[in-house]
Amino acid sequence: MTDSDRKWLMLIYRVPVEPSTLRVKAWRKMKEIGALYLQQSAAICPLLDSLKKELLDFAGEIRSAGGEAHLFEVETVSEGDVENLIKSFNAQRNKEYEELIEKCGDFFAELKKETDRENFTFAELEENEEELEKLLRWFDKIKARDFFGAPLSARAQEILEECRREFADFAQKVYKMEGSM
């Protein structure tokens, strides 16, 4: 399949103005699955069976709440349109990866601060382990909606590996200080 043969799912919806909960839920849902807004209340994503089921269910939810929803399978006509869509999807994912990379910097700073203070306690270990797990879950969520291999994916993965190594070093110091090794 060439890129110009690629198929897409397009959700066009209208929700009641009040209450705003459904509008917010729709926006969150589109962000969660990695859809790209073409304009207000019109989102597109690659045609994948898992996304199709999710969007069919969500369209039903919108209708049940008094809104309108239409889900279409569409094809792009030109190679240029496909390239532009893929660039836009990758730009969205790169922004998410950038934010994750920034939070990894905060993680490194926290480990350095605690190391400089020689605060090698199990409480600190648990706190930093939770933060690392949060970063890893966040990466998995971004990766799941990274349909076209955004350029910053590899860099984010490298930095997370560095986070794991730094955390392992910190853990060794805690175990040594607490006498468990």
PDB file of C-alpha atoms in Angstrom:
ATOM      1  CA  MET A   1       0.000   0.000   0.000  1.00  0.00           C
ATOM      2  CA  THR A   2       1.385   3.371  -0.971  1.00  0.00           C
ATOM      3  CA  ASP A   3       0.832   6.338   1.295  1.00  0.00           C
ATOM      4  CA  SER A   4      -1.767   7.745  -1.104  1.00  0.00           C
ATOM      5  CA  ASP A   5      -3.762   4.496  -0.725  1.00  0.00           C
ATOM      6  CA  ARG A   6      -3.823   4.926   3.042  1.00  0.00           C
ATOM      7  CA  LYS A   7      -7.263   4.923   4.637  1.00  0.00           C
ATOM      8  CA  TRP A   8      -8.364   7.088   7.510  1.00  0.00           C
ATOM      9  CA  LEU A   9     -11.167   7.360  10.033  1.00  0.00           C
ATOM     10  CA  MET A  10     -12.850  10.733  10.278  1.00  0.00           C
ATOM     11  CA  LEU A  11     -15.168  11.627  13.136  1.00  0.00           C
ATOM     12  CA  ILE A  12     -17.343  14.684  12.710  1.00  0.00           C
ATOM     13  CA  TYR A  13     -19.482  15.522  15.707  1.00  0.00           C
ATOM     14  CA  ARG A  14     -21.651  18.167  17.279  1.00  0.00           C
ATOM     15  CA  VAL A  15     -22.359  18.252  20.985  1.00  0.00           C
ATOM     16  CA  PRO A  16     -24.711  20.432  23.006  1.00  0.00           C
ATOM     17  CA  VAL A  17     -23.139  23.677  24.249  1.00  0.00           C
ATOM     18  CA  GLU A  18     -24.241  22.993  27.814  1.00  0.00           C
ATOM     19  CA  PRO A  19     -23.123  21.208  29.813  1.00  0.00           C
ATOM     20  CA  SER A  20     -19.557  21.429  28.505  1.00  0.00           C
ATOM     21  CA  THR A  21     -18.622  18.007  29.893  1.00  0.00           C
ATOM     22  CA  LEU A  22     -19.321  16.171  26.639  1.00  0.00           C
ATOM     23  CA  ARG A  23     -17.280  18.665  24.614  1.00  0.00           C
ATOM     24  CA  VAL A  24     -14.363  18.281  27.023  1.00  0.00           C
ATOM     25  CA  LYS A  25     -14.752  14.503  26.993  1.00  0.00           C
ATOM     26  CA  ALA A  26     -14.663  14.475  23.179  1.00  0.00           C
ATOM     27  CA  TRP A  27     -11.513  16.599  23.128  1.00  0.00           C
ATOM     28  CA  ARG A  28      -9.828  14.327  25.702  1.00  0.00           C
ATOM     29  CA  LYS A  29     -10.867  11.194  23.840  1.00  0.00           C
ATOM     30  CA  MET A  30      -9.417  12.463  20.562  1.00  0.00           C
ATOM     31  CA  LYS A  31      -6.180  13.411  22.338  1.00  0.00           C
ATOM     32  CA  GLU A  32      -6.011  10.035  24.103  1.00  0.00           C
ATOM     33  CA  ILE A  33      -6.303   8.038  20.883  1.00  0.00           C
ATOM     34  CA  GLY A  34      -3.945  10.353  19.005  1.00  0.00           C
ATOM     35  CA  ALA A  35      -6.442  11.812  16.528  1.00  0.00           C
ATOM     36  CA  LEU A  36      -5.642  14.981  14.643  1.00  0.00           C
ATOM     37  CA  TYR A  37      -8.176  17.790  14.563  1.00  0.00           C
ATOM     38  CA  LEU A  38      -8.677  19.083  11.024  1.00  0.00           C
ATOM     39  CA  GLN A  39     -11.012  21.746  12.341  1.00  0.00           C
ATOM     40  CA  GLN A  40     -13.357  22.139  15.274  1.00  0.00           C
ATOM     41  CA  SER A  41     -15.314  18.910  15.874  1.00  0.00           C
ATOM     42  CA  ALA A  42     -13.686  17.100  12.929  1.00  0.00           C
ATOM     43  CA  ALA A  43     -10.890  14.689  13.775  1.00  0.00           C
ATOM     44  CA  ILE A  44      -8.980  12.142  11.728  1.00  0.00           C
ATOM     45  CA  CYS A  45      -6.779   9.161  12.522  1.00  0.00           C
ATOM     46  CA  PRO A  46      -5.361   6.194  10.636  1.00  0.00           C
ATOM     47  CA  LEU A  47      -7.790   3.370   9.920  1.00  0.00           C
ATOM     48  CA  LEU A  48      -6.918   0.770  12.546  1.00  0.00           C
ATOM     49  CA  ASP A  49      -9.406  -1.819  13.805  1.00  0.00           C
ATOM     50  CA  SER A  50      -8.797  -0.877  17.442  1.00  0.00           C
ATOM     51  CA  LEU A  51      -9.407   2.822  16.752  1.00  0.00           C
ATOM     52  CA  LYS A  52     -12.457   2.058  14.619  1.00  0.00           C
ATOM     53  CA  LYS A  53     -14.124   0.189  17.482  1.00  0.00           C
ATOM     54  CA  GLU A  54     -13.225   2.926  19.955  1.00  0.00           C
ATOM     55  CA  LEU A  55     -14.588   5.655  17.694  1.00  0.00           C
ATOM     56  CA  LEU A  56     -17.761   3.713  16.896  1.00  0.00           C
ATOM     57  CA  ASP A  57     -18.393   3.322  20.621  1.00  0.00           C
ATOM     58  CA  PHE A  58     -17.632   6.978  21.264  1.00  0.00           C
ATOM     59  CA  ALA A  59     -19.890   8.148  18.417  1.00  0.00           C
ATOM     60  CA  GLY A  60     -22.677   6.150  20.072  1.00  0.00           C
ATOM     61  CA  GLU A  61     -21.891   7.819  23.381  1.00  0.00           C
ATOM     62  CA  ILE A  62     -22.132  11.265  21.772  1.00  0.00           C
ATOM     63  CA  ARG A  63     -25.507  10.395  20.228  1.00  0.00           C
ATOM     64  CA  SER A  64     -26.779   8.988  23.541  1.00  0.00           C
ATOM     65  CA  ALA A  65     -25.914  12.284  25.218  1.00  0.00           C
ATOM     66  CA  GLY A  66     -27.960  14.274  22.709  1.00  0.00           C
ATOM     67  CA  GLY A  67     -25.210  15.094  20.220  1.00  0.00           C
ATOM     68  CA  GLU A  68     -24.602  14.161  16.611  1.00  0.00           C
ATOM     69  CA  ALA A  69     -21.712  12.004  15.412  1.00  0.00           C
ATOM     70  CA  HIS A  70     -20.710  10.671  12.013  1.00  0.00           C
ATOM     71  CA  LEU A  71     -17.797   8.296  11.504  1.00  0.00           C
ATOM     72  CA  PHE A  72     -16.394   7.833   8.007  1.00  0.00           C
ATOM     73  CA  GLU A  73     -13.679   5.773   6.382  1.00  0.00           C
ATOM     74  CA  VAL A  74     -11.931   8.113   3.958  1.00  0.00           C
ATOM     75  CA  GLU A  75      -9.076   8.021   1.485  1.00  0.00           C
ATOM     76  CA  THR A  76      -6.724  10.834   0.656  1.00  0.00           C
ATOM     77  CA  VAL A  77      -6.579  11.824  -2.968  1.00  0.00           C
ATOM     78  CA  SER A  78      -3.060  13.204  -3.183  1.00  0.00           C
ATOM     79  CA  GLU A  79       0.308  12.133  -1.875  1.00  0.00           C
ATOM     80  CA  GLY A  80       0.833  15.686  -0.620  1.00  0.00           C
ATOM     81  CA  ASP A  81      -2.232  15.462   1.631  1.00  0.00           C
ATOM     82  CA  VAL A  82      -0.933  12.236   3.146  1.00  0.00           C
ATOM     83  CA  GLU A  83       2.509  13.755   3.722  1.00  0.00           C
ATOM     84  CA  ASN A  84       0.949  16.790   5.396  1.00  0.00           C
ATOM     85  CA  LEU A  85      -1.236  14.630   7.627  1.00  0.00           C
ATOM     86  CA  ILE A  86       1.710  12.471   8.661  1.00  0.00           C
ATOM     87  CA  LYS A  87       3.811  15.590   9.385  1.00  0.00           C
ATOM     88  CA  SER A  88       0.994  16.960  11.540  1.00  0.00           C
ATOM     89  CA  PHE A  89       0.629  13.677  13.441  1.00  0.00           C
ATOM     90  CA  ASN A  90       4.393  13.550  14.017  1.00  0.00           C
ATOM     91  CA  ALA A  91       4.438  17.185  15.165  1.00  0.00           C
ATOM     92  CA  GLN A  92       1.768  16.361  17.783  1.00  0.00           C
ATOM     93  CA  ARG A  93       3.729  13.363  19.039  1.00  0.00           C
ATOM     94  CA  ASN A  94       7.010  15.307  19.065  1.00  0.00           C
ATOM     95  CA  LYS A  95       5.420  17.907  21.354  1.00  0.00           C
ATOM     96  CA  GLU A  96       4.414  15.129  23.728  1.00  0.00           C
ATOM     97  CA  TYR A  97       7.880  13.550  23.588  1.00  0.00           C
ATOM     98  CA  GLU A  98       9.450  16.980  24.257  1.00  0.00           C
ATOM     99  CA  GLU A  99       7.345  17.373  27.381  1.00  0.00           C
ATOM    100  CA  LEU A 100       8.279  13.870  28.538  1.00  0.00           C
ATOM    101  CA  ILE A 101      11.976  14.571  27.937  1.00  0.00           C
ATOM    102  CA  GLU A 102      11.641  17.772  29.983  1.00  0.00           C
ATOM    103  CA  LYS A 103      10.080  15.809  32.861  1.00  0.00           C
ATOM    104  CA  CYS A 104      12.968  13.338  32.660  1.00  0.00           C
ATOM    105  CA  GLY A 105      15.242  16.327  33.265  1.00  0.00           C
ATOM    106  CA  ASP A 106      13.260  17.044  36.428  1.00  0.00           C
ATOM    107  CA  PHE A 107      13.737  13.386  37.442  1.00  0.00           C
ATOM    108  CA  PHE A 108      17.519  13.656  36.986  1.00  0.00           C
ATOM    109  CA  ALA A 109      17.565  16.891  38.992  1.00  0.00           C
ATOM    110  CA  GLU A 110      15.651  15.240  41.845  1.00  0.00           C
ATOM    111  CA  LEU A 111      18.065  12.294  41.963  1.00  0.00           C
ATOM    112  CA  LYS A 112      21.037  14.681  41.921  1.00  0.00           C
ATOM    113  CA  LYS A 113      19.534  16.799  44.704  1.00  0.00           C
ATOM    114  CA  GLU A 114      18.948  13.771  46.927  1.00  0.00           C
ATOM    115  CA  THR A 115      22.392  12.376  46.095  1.00  0.00           C
ATOM    116  CA  ASP A 116      24.067  15.707  46.936  1.00  0.00           C
ATOM    117  CA  ARG A 117      22.171  15.747  50.244  1.00  0.00           C
ATOM    118  CA  GLU A 118      23.060  12.078  50.760  1.00  0.00           C
ATOM    119  CA  ASN A 119      19.394  11.438  51.403  1.00  0.00           C
ATOM    120  CA  PHE A 120      19.550   7.707  50.690  1.00  0.00           C
ATOM    121  CA  THR A 121      16.347   6.521  52.372  1.00  0.00           C
ATOM    122  CA  PHE A 122      13.742   3.978  51.367  1.00  0.00           C
ATOM    123  CA  ALA A 123      11.137   6.743  51.348  1.00  0.00           C
ATOM    124  CA  GLU A 124      13.159   8.635  48.711  1.00  0.00           C
ATOM    125  CA  LEU A 125      13.691   5.417  46.802  1.00  0.00           C
ATOM    126  CA  GLU A 126       9.952   4.713  46.697  1.00  0.00           C
ATOM    127  CA  GLU A 127       9.122   8.273  45.706  1.00  0.00           C
ATOM    128  CA  ASN A 128      11.601   8.219  42.827  1.00  0.00           C
ATOM    129  CA  GLU A 129      10.541   4.743  41.756  1.00  0.00           C
ATOM    130  CA  GLU A 130       6.940   5.978  41.489  1.00  0.00           C
ATOM    131  CA  GLU A 131       8.093   8.930  39.398  1.00  0.00           C
ATOM    132  CA  LEU A 132      10.083   6.662  37.082  1.00  0.00           C
ATOM    133  CA  GLU A 133       7.098   4.351  36.652  1.00  0.00           C
ATOM    134  CA  LYS A 134       4.927   7.364  35.847  1.00  0.00           C
ATOM    135  CA  LEU A 135       7.400   8.472  33.163  1.00  0.00           C
ATOM    136  CA  LEU A 136       7.479   4.969  31.672  1.00  0.00           C
ATOM    137  CA  ARG A 137       3.661   4.742  31.569  1.00  0.00           C
ATOM    138  CA  TRP A 138       3.501   8.162  29.950  1.00  0.00           C
ATOM    139  CA  PHE A 139       5.968   7.050  27.271  1.00  0.00           C
ATOM    140  CA  ASP A 140       3.885   3.926  26.599  1.00  0.00           C
ATOM    141  CA  LYS A 141       0.773   6.074  26.103  1.00  0.00           C
ATOM    142  CA  ILE A 142       2.552   8.385  23.673  1.00  0.00           C
ATOM    143  CA  LYS A 143       4.103   5.445  21.822  1.00  0.00           C
ATOM    144  CA  ALA A 144       0.668   3.807  21.424  1.00  0.00           C
ATOM    145  CA  ARG A 145      -0.586   6.847  19.504  1.00  0.00           C
ATOM    146  CA  ASP A 146       2.653   7.432  17.594  1.00  0.00           C
ATOM    147  CA  PHE A 147       1.304   5.976  14.359  1.00  0.00           C
ATOM    148  CA  PHE A 148       4.091   7.184  12.077  1.00  0.00           C
ATOM    149  CA  GLY A 149       7.266   7.019  14.176  1.00  0.00           C
ATOM    150  CA  ALA A 150       7.775  10.615  15.251  1.00  0.00           C
ATOM    151  CA  PRO A 151      11.460  11.600  15.184  1.00  0.00           C
ATOM    152  CA  LEU A 152      11.748  12.272  18.943  1.00  0.00           C
ATOM    153  CA  SER A 153      10.563   8.775  19.891  1.00  0.00           C
ATOM    154  CA  ALA A 154      14.082   7.319  19.838  1.00  0.00           C
ATOM    155  CA  ARG A 155      15.484  10.218  21.884  1.00  0.00           C
ATOM    156  CA  ALA A 156      12.737   9.850  24.487  1.00  0.00           C
ATOM    157  CA  GLN A 157      13.450   6.132  24.734  1.00  0.00           C
ATOM    158  CA  GLU A 158      17.188   6.795  25.210  1.00  0.00           C
ATOM    159  CA  ILE A 159      16.522   9.305  27.964  1.00  0.00           C
ATOM    160  CA  LEU A 160      14.182   6.891  29.735  1.00  0.00           C
ATOM    161  CA  GLU A 161      16.916   4.249  29.640  1.00  0.00           C
ATOM    162  CA  GLU A 162      19.225   6.819  31.224  1.00  0.00           C
ATOM    163  CA  CYS A 163      16.538   7.447  33.879  1.00  0.00           C
ATOM    164  CA  ARG A 164      16.479   3.709  34.625  1.00  0.00           C
ATOM    165  CA  ARG A 165      20.280   3.591  34.975  1.00  0.00           C
ATOM    166  CA  GLU A 166      20.396   6.665  37.220  1.00  0.00           C
ATOM    167  CA  PHE A 167      17.608   5.247  39.358  1.00  0.00           C
ATOM    168  CA  ALA A 168      19.415   1.894  39.653  1.00  0.00           C
ATOM    169  CA  ASP A 169      22.554   3.736  40.807  1.00  0.00           C
ATOM    170  CA  PHE A 170      20.511   5.683  43.355  1.00  0.00           C
ATOM    171  CA  ALA A 171      18.871   2.454  44.559  1.00  0.00           C
ATOM    172  CA  GLN A 172      22.291   0.852  45.094  1.00  0.00           C
ATOM    173  CA  LYS A 173      23.313   3.789  47.289  1.00  0.00           C
ATOM    174  CA  VAL A 174      20.090   3.516  49.302  1.00  0.00           C
ATOM    175  CA  TYR A 175      20.561  -0.227  49.853  1.00  0.00           C
ATOM    176  CA  LYS A 176      24.183   0.351  50.887  1.00  0.00           C
ATOM    177  CA  MET A 177      23.238   3.143  53.330  1.00  0.00           C
ATOM    178  CA  GLU A 178      20.268   1.238  54.773  1.00  0.00           C
ATOM    179  CA  GLY A 179      22.448  -1.866  55.210  1.00  0.00           C
ATOM    180  CA  SER A 180      20.353  -4.173  53.019  1.00  0.00           C
ATOM    181  CA  MET A 181      23.186  -5.301  50.764  1.00  0.00           C
TER     182      MET A 181
END
